[in-house]
mmCIF file with all atom_site columns, C-alpha atoms in Angstrom:
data_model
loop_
_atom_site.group_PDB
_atom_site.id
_atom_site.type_symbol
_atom_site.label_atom_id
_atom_site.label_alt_id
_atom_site.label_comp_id
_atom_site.label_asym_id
_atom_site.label_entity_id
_atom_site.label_seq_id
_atom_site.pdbx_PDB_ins_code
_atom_site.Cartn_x
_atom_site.Cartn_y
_atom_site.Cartn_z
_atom_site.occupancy
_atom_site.B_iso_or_equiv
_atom_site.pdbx_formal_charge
_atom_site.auth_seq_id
_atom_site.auth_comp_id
_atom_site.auth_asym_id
_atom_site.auth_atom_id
_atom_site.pdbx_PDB_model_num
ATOM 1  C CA . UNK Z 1 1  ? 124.724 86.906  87.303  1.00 73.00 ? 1  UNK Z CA 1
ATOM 2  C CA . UNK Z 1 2  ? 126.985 90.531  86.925  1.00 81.00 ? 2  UNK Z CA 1
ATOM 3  C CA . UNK Z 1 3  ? 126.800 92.310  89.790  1.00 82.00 ? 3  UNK Z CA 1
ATOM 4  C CA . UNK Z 1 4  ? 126.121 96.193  88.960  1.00 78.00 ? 4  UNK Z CA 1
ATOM 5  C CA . UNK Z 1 5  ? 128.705 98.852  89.607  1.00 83.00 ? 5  UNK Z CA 1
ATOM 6  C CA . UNK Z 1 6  ? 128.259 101.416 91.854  1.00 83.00 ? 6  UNK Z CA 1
ATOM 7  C CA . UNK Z 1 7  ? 127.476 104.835 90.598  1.00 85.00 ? 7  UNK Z CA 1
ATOM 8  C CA . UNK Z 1 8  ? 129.446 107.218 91.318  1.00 88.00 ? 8  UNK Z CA 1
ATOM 9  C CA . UNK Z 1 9  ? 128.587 111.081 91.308  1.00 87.00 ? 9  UNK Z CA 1
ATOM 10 C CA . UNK Z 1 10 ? 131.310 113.604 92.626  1.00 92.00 ? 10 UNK Z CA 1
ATOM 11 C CA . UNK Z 1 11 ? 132.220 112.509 96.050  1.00 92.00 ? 11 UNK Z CA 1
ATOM 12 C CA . UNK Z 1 12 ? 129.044 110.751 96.199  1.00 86.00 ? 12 UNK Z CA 1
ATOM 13 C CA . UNK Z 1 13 ? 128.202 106.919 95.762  1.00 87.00 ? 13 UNK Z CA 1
ATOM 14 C CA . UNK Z 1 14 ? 125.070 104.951 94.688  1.00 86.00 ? 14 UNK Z CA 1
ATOM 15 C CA . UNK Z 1 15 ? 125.300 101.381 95.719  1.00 83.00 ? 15 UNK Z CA 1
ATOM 16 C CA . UNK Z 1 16 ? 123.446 101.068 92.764  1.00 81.00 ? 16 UNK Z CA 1
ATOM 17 C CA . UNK Z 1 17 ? 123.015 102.379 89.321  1.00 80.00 ? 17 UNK Z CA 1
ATOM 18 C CA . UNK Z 1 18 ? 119.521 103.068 89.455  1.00 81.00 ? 18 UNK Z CA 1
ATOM 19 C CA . UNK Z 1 19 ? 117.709 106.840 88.701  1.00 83.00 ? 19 UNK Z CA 1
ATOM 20 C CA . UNK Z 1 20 ? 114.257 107.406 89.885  1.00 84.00 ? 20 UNK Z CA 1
ATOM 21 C CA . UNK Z 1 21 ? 113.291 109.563 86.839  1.00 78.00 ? 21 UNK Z CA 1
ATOM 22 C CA . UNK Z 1 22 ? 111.110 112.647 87.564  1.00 71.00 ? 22 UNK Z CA 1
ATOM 23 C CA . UNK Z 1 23 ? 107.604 112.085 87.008  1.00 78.00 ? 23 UNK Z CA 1
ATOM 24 C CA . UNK Z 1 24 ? 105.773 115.550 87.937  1.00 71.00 ? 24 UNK Z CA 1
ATOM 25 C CA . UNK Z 1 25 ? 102.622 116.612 88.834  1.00 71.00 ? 25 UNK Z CA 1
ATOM 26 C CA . UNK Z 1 26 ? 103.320 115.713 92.832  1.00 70.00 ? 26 UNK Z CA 1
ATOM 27 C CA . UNK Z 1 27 ? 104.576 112.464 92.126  1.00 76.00 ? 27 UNK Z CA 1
ATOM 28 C CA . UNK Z 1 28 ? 108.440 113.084 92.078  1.00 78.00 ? 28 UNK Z CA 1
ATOM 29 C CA . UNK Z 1 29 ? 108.113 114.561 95.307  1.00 79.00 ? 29 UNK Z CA 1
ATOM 30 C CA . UNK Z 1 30 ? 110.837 114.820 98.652  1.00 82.00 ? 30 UNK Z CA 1
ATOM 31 C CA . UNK Z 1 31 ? 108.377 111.439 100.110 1.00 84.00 ? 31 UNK Z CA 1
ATOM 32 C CA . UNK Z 1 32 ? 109.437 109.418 97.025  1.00 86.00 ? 32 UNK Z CA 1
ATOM 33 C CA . UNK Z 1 33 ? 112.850 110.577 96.352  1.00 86.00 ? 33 UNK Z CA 1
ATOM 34 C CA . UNK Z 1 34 ? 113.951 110.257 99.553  1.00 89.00 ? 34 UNK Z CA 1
ATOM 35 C CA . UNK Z 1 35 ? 112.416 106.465 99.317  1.00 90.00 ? 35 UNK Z CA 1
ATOM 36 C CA . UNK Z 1 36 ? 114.662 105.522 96.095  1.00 89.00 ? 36 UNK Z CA 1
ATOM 37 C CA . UNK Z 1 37 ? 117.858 107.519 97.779  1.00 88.00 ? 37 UNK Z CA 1
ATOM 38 C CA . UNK Z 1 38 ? 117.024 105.405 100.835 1.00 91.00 ? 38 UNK Z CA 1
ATOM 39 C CA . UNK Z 1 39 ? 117.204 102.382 99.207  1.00 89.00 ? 39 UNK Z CA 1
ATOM 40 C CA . UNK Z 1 40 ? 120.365 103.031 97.680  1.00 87.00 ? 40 UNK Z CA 1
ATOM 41 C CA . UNK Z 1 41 ? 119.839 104.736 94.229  1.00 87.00 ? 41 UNK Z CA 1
ATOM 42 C CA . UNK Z 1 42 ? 119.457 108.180 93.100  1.00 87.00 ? 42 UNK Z CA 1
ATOM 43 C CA . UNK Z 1 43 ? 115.875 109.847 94.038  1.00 87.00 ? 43 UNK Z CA 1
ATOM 44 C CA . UNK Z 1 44 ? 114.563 112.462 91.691  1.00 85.00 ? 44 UNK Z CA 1
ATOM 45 C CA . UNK Z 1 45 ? 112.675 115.907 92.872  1.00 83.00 ? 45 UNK Z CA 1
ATOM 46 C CA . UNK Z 1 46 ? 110.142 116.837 89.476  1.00 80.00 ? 46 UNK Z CA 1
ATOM 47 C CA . UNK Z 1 47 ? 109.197 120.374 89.841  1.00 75.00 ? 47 UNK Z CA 1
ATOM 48 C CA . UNK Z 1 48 ? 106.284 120.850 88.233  1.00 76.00 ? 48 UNK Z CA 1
ATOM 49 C CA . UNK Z 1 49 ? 103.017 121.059 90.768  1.00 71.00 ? 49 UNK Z CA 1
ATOM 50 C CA . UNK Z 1 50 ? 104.841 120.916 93.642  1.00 67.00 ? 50 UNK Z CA 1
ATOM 51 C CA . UNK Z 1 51 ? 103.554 123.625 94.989  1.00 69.00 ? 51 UNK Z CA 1
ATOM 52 C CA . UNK Z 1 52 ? 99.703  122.389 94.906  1.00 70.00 ? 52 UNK Z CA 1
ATOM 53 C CA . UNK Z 1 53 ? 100.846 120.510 98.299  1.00 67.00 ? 53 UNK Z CA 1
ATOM 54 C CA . UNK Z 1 54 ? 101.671 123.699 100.008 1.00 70.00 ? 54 UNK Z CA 1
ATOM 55 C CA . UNK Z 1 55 ? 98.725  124.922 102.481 1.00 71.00 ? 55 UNK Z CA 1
ATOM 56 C CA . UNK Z 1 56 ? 98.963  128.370 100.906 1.00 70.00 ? 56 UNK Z CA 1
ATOM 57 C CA . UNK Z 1 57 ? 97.927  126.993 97.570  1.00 69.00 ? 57 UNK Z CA 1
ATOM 58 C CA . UNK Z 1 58 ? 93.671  128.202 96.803  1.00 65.00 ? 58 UNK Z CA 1
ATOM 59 C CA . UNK Z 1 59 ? 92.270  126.305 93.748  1.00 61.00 ? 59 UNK Z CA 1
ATOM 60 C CA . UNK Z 1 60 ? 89.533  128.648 94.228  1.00 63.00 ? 60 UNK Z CA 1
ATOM 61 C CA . UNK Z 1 61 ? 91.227  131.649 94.936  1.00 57.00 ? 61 UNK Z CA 1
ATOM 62 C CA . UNK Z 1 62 ? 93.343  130.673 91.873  1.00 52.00 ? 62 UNK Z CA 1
ATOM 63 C CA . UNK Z 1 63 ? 90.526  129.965 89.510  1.00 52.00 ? 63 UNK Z CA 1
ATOM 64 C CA . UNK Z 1 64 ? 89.282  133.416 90.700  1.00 49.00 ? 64 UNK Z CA 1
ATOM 65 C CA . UNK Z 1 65 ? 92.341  135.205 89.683  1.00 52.00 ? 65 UNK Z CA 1
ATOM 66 C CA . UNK Z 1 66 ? 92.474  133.901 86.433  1.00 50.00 ? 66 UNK Z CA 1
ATOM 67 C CA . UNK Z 1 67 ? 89.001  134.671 85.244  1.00 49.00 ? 67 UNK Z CA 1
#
C-alpha cells in the first residue's frame, strides 16, 4: 500500500493530502472545518449562508424588506 505524502502549504503541514471542499449553504461551516483540520487535513470555510446562523439574522424581517 503507498503511503500518502504530506501536504505541505507555506510553513504549514497536512499529515495528509486531503481538502474538505466547500459545500455552502451552512454546511462548510467553522464546526466542520475545524473537524477535517482536526483530523489532519485541510478544512474548508464556504461562504455563502453563513450568516443565516447568526442571531441577528430575521427571515421575516428579511422577507419584509424585500417585498
Amino acid at each position: 500500500m503507498t503511503t500518502l505524502p504530506p501536504l505541505l502549504i507555506g510553513k504549514h503541514i497536512a499529515r495528509y493530502p486531503i481538502i474538505q471542499g466547500g459545500m455552502g449553504i451552512r454546511i462548510s461551516g467553522a464546526n466542520l472545518a475545524g473537524a477535517v483540520a482536526n483530523a489532519g487535513g485541510i478544512g474548508i470555510v464556504s461562504a455563502v449562508g453563513l450568516g443565516l446562523n447568526s442571531p441577528y439574522f430575521a427571515i421575516k424581517q428579511r422577507k419584509h424588506q424585500l417585498i
